[in-house]
PDB file of C-alpha atoms and ligand atoms in Angstrom:
ATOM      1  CA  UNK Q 107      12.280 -14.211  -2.724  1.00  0.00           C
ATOM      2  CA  UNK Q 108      10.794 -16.472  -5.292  1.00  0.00           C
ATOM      3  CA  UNK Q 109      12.066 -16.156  -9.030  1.00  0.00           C
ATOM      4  CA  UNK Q 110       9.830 -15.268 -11.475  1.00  0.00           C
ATOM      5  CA  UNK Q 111      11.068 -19.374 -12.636  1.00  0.00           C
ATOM      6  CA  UNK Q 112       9.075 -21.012 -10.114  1.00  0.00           C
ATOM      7  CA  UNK Q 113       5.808 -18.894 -11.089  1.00  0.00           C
ATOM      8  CA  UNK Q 114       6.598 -18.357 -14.877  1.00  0.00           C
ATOM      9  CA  UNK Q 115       6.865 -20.197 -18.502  1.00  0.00           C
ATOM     10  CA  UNK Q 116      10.634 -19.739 -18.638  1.00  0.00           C
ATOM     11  CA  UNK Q 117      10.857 -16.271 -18.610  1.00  0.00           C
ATOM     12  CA  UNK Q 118      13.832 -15.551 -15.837  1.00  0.00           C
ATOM     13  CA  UNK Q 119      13.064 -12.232 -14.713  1.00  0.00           C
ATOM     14  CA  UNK Q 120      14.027 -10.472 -18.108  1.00  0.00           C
ATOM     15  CA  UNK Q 121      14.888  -6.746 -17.711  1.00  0.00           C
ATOM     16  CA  UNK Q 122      11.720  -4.450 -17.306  1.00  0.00           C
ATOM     17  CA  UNK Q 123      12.345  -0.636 -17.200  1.00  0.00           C
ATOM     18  CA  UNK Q 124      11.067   1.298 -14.398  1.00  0.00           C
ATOM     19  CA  UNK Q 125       8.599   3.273 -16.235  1.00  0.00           C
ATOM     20  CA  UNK Q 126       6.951  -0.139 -17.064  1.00  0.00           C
ATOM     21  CA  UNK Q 127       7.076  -1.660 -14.130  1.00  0.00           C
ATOM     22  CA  UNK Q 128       5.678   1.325 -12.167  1.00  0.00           C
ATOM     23  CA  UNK Q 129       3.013   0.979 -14.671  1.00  0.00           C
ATOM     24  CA  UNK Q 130       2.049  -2.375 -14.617  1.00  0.00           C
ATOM     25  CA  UNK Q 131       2.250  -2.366 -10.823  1.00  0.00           C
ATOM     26  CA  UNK Q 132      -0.316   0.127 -11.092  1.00  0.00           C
ATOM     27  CA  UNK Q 133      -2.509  -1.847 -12.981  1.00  0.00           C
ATOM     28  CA  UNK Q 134      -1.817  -4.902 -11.188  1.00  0.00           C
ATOM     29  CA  UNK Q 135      -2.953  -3.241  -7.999  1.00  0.00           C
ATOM     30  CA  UNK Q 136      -6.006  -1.511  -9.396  1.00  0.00           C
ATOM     31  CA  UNK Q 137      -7.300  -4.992 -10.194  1.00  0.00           C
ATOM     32  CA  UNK Q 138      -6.092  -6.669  -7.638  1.00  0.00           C
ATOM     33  CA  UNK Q 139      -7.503  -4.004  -4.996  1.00  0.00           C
ATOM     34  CA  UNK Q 140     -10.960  -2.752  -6.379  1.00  0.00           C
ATOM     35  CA  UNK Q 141     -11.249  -4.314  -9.850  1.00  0.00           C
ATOM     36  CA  UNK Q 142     -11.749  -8.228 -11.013  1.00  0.00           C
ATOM     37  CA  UNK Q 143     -15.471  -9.320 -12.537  1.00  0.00           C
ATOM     38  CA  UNK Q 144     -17.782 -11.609 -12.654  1.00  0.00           C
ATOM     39  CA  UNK Q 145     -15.331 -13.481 -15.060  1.00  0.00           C
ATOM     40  CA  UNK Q 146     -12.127 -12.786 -13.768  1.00  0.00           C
ATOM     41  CA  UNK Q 147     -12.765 -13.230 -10.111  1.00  0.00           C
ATOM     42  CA  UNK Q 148     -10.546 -12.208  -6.186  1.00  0.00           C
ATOM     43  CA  UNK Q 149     -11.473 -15.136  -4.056  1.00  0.00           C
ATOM     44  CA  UNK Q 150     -12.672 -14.042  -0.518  1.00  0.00           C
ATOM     45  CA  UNK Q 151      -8.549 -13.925   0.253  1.00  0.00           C
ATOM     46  CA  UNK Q 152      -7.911 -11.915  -2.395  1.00  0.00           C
ATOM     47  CA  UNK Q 153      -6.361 -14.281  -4.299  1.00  0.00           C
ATOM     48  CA  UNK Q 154      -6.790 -14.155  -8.372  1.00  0.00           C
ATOM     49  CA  UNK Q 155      -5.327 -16.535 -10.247  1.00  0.00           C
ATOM     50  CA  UNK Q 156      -2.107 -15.075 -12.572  1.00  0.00           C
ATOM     51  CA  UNK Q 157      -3.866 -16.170 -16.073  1.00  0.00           C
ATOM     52  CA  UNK Q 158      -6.988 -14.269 -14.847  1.00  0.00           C
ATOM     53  CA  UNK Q 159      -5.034 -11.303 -14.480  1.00  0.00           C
ATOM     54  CA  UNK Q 160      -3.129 -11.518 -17.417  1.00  0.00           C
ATOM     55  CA  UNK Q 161      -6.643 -11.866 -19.259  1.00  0.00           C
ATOM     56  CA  UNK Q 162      -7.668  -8.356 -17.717  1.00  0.00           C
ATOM     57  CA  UNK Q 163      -5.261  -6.518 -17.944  1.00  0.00           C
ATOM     58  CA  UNK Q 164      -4.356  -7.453 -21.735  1.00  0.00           C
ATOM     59  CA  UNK Q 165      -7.902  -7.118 -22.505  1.00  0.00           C
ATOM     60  CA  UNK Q 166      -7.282  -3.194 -21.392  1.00  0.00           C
ATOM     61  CA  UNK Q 167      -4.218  -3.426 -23.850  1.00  0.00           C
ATOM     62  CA  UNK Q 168      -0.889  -4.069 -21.505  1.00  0.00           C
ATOM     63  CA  UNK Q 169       0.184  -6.855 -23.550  1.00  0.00           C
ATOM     64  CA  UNK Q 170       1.766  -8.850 -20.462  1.00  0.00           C
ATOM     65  CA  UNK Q 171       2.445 -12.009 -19.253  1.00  0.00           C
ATOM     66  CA  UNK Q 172       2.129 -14.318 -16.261  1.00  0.00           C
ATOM     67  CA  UNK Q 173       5.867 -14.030 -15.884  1.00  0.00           C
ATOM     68  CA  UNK Q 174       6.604 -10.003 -16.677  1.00  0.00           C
ATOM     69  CA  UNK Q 175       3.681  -9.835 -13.720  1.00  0.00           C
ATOM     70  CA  UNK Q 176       5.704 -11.860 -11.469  1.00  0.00           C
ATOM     71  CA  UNK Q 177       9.044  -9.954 -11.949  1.00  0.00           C
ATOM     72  CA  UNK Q 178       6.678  -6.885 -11.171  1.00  0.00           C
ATOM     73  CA  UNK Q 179       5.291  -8.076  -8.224  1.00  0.00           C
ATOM     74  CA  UNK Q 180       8.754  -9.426  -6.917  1.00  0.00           C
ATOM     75  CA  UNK Q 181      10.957  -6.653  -7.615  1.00  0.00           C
ATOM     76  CA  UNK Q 182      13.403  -5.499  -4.516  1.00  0.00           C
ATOM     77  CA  UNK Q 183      10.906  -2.510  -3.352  1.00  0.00           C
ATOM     78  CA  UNK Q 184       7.961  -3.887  -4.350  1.00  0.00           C
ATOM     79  CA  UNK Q 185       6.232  -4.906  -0.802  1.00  0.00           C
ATOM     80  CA  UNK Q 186       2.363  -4.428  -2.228  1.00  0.00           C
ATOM     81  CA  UNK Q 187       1.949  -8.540  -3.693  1.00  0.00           C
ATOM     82  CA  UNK Q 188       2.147 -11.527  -2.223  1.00  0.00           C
ATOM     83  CA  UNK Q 189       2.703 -14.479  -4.711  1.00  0.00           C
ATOM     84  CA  UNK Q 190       1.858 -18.376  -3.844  1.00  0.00           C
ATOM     85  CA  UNK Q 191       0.524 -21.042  -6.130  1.00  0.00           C
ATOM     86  CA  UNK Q 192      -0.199 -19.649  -9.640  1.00  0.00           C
ATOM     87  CA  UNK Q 193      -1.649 -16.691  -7.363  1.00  0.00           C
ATOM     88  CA  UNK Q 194      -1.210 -13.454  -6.806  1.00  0.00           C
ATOM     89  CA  UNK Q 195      -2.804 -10.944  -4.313  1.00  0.00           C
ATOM     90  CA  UNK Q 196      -2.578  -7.360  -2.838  1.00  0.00           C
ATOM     91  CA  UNK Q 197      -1.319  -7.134   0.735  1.00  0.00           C
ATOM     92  CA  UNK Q 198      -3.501  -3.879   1.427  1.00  0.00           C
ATOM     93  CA  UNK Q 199      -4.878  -0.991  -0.146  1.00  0.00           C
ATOM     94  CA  UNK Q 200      -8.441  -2.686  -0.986  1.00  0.00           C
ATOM     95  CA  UNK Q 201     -11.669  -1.251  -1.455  1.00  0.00           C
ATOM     96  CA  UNK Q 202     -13.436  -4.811  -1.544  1.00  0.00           C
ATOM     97  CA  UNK Q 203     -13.875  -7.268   1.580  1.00  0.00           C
ATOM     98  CA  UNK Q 204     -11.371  -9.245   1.729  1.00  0.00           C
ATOM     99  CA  UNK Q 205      -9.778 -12.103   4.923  1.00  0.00           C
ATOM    100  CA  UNK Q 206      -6.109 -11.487   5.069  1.00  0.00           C
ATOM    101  CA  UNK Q 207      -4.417 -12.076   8.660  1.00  0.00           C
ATOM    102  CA  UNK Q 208      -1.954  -9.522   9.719  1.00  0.00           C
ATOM    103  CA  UNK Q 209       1.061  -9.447  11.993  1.00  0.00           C
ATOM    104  CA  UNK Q 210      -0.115  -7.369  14.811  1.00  0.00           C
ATOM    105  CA  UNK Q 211       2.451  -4.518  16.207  1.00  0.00           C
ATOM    106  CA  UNK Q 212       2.538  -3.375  19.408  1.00  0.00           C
ATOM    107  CA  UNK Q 213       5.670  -1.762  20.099  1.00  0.00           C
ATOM    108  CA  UNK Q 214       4.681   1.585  20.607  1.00  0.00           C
ATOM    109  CA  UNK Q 215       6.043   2.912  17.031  1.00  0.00           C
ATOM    110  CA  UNK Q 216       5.981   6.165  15.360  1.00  0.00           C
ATOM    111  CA  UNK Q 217       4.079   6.031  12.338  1.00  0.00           C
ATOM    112  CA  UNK Q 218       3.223   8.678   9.628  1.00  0.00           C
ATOM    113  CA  UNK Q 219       0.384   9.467   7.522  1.00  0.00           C
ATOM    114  CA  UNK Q 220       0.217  11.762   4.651  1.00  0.00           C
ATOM    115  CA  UNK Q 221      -2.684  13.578   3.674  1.00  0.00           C
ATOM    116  CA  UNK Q 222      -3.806  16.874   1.796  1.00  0.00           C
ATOM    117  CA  UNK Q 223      -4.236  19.987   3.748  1.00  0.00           C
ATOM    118  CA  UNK Q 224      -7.960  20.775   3.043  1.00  0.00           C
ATOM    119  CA  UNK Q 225      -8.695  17.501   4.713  1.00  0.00           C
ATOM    120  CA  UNK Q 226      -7.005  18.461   8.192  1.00  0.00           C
ATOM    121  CA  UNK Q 227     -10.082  20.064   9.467  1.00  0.00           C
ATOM    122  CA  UNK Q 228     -12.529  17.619   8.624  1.00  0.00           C
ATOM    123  CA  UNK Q 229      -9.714  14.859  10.564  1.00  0.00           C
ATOM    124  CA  UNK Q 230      -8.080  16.821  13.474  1.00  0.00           C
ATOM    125  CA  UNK Q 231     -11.268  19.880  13.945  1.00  0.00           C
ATOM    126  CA  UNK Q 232     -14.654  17.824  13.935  1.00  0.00           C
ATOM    127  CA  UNK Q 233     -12.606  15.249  15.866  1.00  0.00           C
ATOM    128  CA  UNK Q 234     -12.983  11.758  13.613  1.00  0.00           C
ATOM    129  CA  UNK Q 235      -9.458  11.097  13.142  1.00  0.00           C
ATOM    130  CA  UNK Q 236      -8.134   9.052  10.604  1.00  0.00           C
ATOM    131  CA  UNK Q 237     -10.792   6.999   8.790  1.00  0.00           C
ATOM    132  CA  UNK Q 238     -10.664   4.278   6.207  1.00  0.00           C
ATOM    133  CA  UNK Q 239     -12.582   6.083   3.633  1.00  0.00           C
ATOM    134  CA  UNK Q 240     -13.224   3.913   0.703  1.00  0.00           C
ATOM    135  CA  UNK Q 241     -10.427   1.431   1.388  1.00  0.00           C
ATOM    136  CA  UNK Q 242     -11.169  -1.105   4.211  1.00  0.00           C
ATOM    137  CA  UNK Q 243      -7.794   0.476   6.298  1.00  0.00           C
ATOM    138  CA  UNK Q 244      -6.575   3.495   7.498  1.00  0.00           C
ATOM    139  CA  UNK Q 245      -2.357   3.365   5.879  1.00  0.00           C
ATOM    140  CA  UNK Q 246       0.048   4.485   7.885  1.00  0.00           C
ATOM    141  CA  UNK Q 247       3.897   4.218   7.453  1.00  0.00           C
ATOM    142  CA  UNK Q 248       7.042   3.814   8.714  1.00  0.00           C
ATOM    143  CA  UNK Q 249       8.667   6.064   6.504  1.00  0.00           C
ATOM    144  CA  UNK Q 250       8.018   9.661   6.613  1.00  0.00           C
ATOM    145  CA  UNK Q 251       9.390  10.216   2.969  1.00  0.00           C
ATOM    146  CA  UNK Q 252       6.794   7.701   1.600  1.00  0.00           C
ATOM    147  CA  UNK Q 253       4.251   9.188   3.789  1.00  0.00           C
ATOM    148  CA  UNK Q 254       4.666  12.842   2.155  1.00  0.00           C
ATOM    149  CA  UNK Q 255       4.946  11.104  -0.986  1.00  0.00           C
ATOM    150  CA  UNK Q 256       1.473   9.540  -0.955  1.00  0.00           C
ATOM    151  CA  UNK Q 257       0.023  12.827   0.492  1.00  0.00           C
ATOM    152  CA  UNK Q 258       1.548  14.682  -2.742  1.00  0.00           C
ATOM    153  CA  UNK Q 259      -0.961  12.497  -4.523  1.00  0.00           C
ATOM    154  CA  UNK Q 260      -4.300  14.369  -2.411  1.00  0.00           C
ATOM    155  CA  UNK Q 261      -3.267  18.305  -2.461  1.00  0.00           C
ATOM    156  CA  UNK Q 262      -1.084  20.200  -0.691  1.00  0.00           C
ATOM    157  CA  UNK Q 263       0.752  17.843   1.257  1.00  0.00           C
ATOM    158  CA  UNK Q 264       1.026  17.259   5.103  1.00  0.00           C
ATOM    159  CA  UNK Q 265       2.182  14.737   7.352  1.00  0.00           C
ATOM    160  CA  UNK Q 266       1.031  13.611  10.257  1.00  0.00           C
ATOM    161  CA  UNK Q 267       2.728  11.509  12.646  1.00  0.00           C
ATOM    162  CA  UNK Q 268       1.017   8.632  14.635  1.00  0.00           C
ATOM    163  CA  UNK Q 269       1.808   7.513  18.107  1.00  0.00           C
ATOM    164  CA  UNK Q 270       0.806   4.139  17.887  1.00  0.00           C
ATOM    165  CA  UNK Q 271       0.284   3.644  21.951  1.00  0.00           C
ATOM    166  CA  UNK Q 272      -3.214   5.476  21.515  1.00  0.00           C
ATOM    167  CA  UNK Q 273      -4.284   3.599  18.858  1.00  0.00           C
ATOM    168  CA  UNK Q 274      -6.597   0.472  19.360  1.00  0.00           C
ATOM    169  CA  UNK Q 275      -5.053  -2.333  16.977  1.00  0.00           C
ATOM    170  CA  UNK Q 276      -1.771  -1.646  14.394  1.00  0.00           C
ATOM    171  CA  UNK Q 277      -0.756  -4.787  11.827  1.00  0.00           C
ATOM    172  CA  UNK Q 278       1.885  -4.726   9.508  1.00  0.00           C
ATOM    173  CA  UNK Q 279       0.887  -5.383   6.071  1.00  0.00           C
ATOM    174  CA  UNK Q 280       4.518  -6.328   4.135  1.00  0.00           C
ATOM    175  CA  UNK Q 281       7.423  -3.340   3.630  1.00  0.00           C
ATOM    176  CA  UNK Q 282       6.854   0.106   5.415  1.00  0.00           C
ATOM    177  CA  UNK Q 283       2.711  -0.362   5.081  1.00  0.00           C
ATOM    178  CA  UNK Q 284       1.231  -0.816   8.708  1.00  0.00           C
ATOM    179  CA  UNK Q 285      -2.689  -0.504   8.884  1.00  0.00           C
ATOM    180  CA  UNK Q 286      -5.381   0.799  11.450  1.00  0.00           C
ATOM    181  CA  UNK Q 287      -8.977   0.646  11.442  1.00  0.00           C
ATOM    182  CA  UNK Q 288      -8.926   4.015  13.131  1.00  0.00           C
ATOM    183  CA  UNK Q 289      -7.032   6.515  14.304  1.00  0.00           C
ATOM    184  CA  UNK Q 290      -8.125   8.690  16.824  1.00  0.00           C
ATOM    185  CA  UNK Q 291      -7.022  12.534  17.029  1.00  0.00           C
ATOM    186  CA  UNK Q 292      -5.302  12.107  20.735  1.00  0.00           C
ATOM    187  CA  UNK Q 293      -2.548   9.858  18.263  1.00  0.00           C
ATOM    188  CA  UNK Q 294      -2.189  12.361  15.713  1.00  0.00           C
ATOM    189  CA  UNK Q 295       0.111  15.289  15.447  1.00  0.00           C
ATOM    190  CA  UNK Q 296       1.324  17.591  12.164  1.00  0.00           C
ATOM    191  CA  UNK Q 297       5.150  17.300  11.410  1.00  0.00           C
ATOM    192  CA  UNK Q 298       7.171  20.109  10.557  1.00  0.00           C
ATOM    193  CA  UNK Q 299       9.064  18.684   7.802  1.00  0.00           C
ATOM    194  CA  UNK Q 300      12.083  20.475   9.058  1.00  0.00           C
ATOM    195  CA  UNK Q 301      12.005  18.094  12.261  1.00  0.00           C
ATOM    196  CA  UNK Q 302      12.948  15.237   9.697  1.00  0.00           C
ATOM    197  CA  UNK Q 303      15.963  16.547   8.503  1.00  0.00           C
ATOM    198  CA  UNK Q 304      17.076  18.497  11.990  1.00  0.00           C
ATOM    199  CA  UNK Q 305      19.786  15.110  12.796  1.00  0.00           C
ATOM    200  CA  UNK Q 306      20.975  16.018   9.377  1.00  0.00           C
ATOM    201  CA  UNK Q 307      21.433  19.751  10.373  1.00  0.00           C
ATOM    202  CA  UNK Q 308      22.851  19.250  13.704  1.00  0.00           C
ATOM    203  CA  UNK Q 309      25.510  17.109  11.798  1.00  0.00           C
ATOM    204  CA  UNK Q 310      26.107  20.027   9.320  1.00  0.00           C
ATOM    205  CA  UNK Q 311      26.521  22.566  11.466  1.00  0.00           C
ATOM    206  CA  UNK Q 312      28.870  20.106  14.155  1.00  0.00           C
TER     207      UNK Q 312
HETATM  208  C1  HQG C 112      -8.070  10.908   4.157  1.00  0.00           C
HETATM  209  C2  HQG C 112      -0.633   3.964  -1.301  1.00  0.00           C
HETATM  210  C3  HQG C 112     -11.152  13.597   5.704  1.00  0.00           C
HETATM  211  C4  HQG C 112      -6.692  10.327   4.228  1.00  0.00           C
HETATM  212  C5  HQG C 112      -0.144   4.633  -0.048  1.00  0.00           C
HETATM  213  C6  HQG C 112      -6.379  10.175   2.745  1.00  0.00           C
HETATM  214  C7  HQG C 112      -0.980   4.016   1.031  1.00  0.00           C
HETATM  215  C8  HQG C 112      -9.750  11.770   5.764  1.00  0.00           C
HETATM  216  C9  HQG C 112      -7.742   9.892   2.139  1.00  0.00           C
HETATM  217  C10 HQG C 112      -2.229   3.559   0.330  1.00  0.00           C
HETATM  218  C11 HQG C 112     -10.218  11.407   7.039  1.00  0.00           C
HETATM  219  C12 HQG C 112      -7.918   8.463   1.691  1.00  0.00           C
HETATM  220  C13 HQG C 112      -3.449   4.321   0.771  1.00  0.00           C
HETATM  221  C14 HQG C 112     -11.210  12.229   7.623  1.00  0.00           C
HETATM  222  C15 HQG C 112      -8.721   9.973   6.447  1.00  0.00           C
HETATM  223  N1  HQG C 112     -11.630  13.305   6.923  1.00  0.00           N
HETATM  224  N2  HQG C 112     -10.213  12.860   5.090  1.00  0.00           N
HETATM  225  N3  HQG C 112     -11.706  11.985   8.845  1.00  0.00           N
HETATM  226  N4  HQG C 112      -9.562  10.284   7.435  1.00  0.00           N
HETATM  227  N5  HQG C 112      -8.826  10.864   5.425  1.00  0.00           N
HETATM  228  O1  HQG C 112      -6.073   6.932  -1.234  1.00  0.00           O
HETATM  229  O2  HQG C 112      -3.715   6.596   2.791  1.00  0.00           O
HETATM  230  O3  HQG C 112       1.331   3.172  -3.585  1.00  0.00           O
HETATM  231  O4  HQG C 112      -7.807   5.868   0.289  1.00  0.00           O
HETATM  232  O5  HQG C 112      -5.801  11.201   4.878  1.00  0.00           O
HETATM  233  O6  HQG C 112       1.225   4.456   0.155  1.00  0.00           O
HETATM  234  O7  HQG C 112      -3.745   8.125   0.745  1.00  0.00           O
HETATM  235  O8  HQG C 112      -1.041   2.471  -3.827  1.00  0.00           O
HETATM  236  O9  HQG C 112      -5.591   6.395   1.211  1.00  0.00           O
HETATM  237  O10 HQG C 112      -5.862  11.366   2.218  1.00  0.00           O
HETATM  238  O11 HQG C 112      -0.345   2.943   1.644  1.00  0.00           O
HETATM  239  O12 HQG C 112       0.663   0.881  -2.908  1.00  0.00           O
HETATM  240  O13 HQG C 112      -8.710  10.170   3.158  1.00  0.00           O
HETATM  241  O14 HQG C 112      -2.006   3.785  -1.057  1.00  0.00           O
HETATM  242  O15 HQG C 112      -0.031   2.755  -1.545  1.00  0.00           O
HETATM  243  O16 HQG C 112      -7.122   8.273   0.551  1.00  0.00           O
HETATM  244  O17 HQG C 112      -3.298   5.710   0.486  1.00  0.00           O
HETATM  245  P1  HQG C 112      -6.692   6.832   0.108  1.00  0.00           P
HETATM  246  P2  HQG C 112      -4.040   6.822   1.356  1.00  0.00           P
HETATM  247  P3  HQG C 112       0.254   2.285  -3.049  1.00  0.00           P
END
């Protein structure tokens, strides 16, 4: 991937500790996702330019630069930015509109999708499925881990897993991150988290 040279003032992708870095990405993607204003503007792609976001986000205190944003958005298991041009956008997760073109996947993968317990009536019971909600995706991943991970964030976590074959359109959005408009209940089952690790126990006990 691109250093944080090509993008930056000089700064070569100086040492940032994970704590910051997990922080900044956060802020970086709040922005980037949902935020901007009338000042500090996304283009219709999603693009904003890097000084615009270094204006927000030290003008709510993060005291950053165009290049400390770059070595964010760049690091190894970072898949959520995509950098061109003095630019930087979010690969998924918005709220907003916004025209990005994804891969489309049609493979007939397992997916996973992590979500809070109290919510498994209102997807599997009145039969909706998986909706976008606020965002303008359904997320779904690859990895299972990640998936129980994000769910942790909603409640009391469970994960379901997706076959993709009954669902209308899946595009990859960059790293594990694949994205649906919907995802109806026929595709949707609950993992046992056990079943995850049962390759792992069959080893143990051979
Ligand atoms: C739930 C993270 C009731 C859905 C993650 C979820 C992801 C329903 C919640 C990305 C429902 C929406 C997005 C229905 C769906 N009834 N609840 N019919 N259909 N839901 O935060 O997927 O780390 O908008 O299960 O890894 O949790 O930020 O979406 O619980 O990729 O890069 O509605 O955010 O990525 O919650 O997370 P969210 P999400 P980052």
């Amino acid at each position: 991937s691109r250093s944080a040279a090509t993008v930056g003032s000089g700064f070569q992708g100086a040492a940032i500790g994970d704590a910051r870095r997990r922080h900044l990405s956060r802020a970086m993607a709040y922005q980037l996702r949902h935020g901007g204003t009338e000042d500090v503007p996304a283009d219709k792609h999603g693009w904003m330019t890097f000084d615009d976001l270094v204006d927000l986000l030290n003008g709510q205190g993060h005291r950053t630069n165009e290049a400390e944003l770059a070595t964010v958005a760049e690091a190894i298991d970072e898949h959520r930015y995509e950098i061109s041009d003095q630019r930087i956008r979010a690969l998924y997760g918005h709220t907003r509109p916004v025209e990005l073109e994804y891969e489309r996947v049609a493979d007939g993968r397992t997916l996973y999708h992590g979500t809070a317990f109290d919510r498994l009536n209102s997807i599997l019971s009145t039969g909706v499925g998986l909706i976008p909600g606020r965002r303008q995706w359904v997320h779904l991943t690859s990895d299972p881990i990640s998936a129980a991970v994000t769910a942790r964030r909603h409640g009391a976590a469970v994960l379901l897993a997706i076959d993709t074959r009954l669902v209308g359109e899946v595009f990859a959005a960059g790293g594990d991150v694949f994205l649906a408009k919907h995802v109806p209940v026929e595709a949707l089952s609950v993992v046992q988290p056990l079943s995850l690790f049962t390759k792992n126990i069959d080893v143990a006990v051979v």
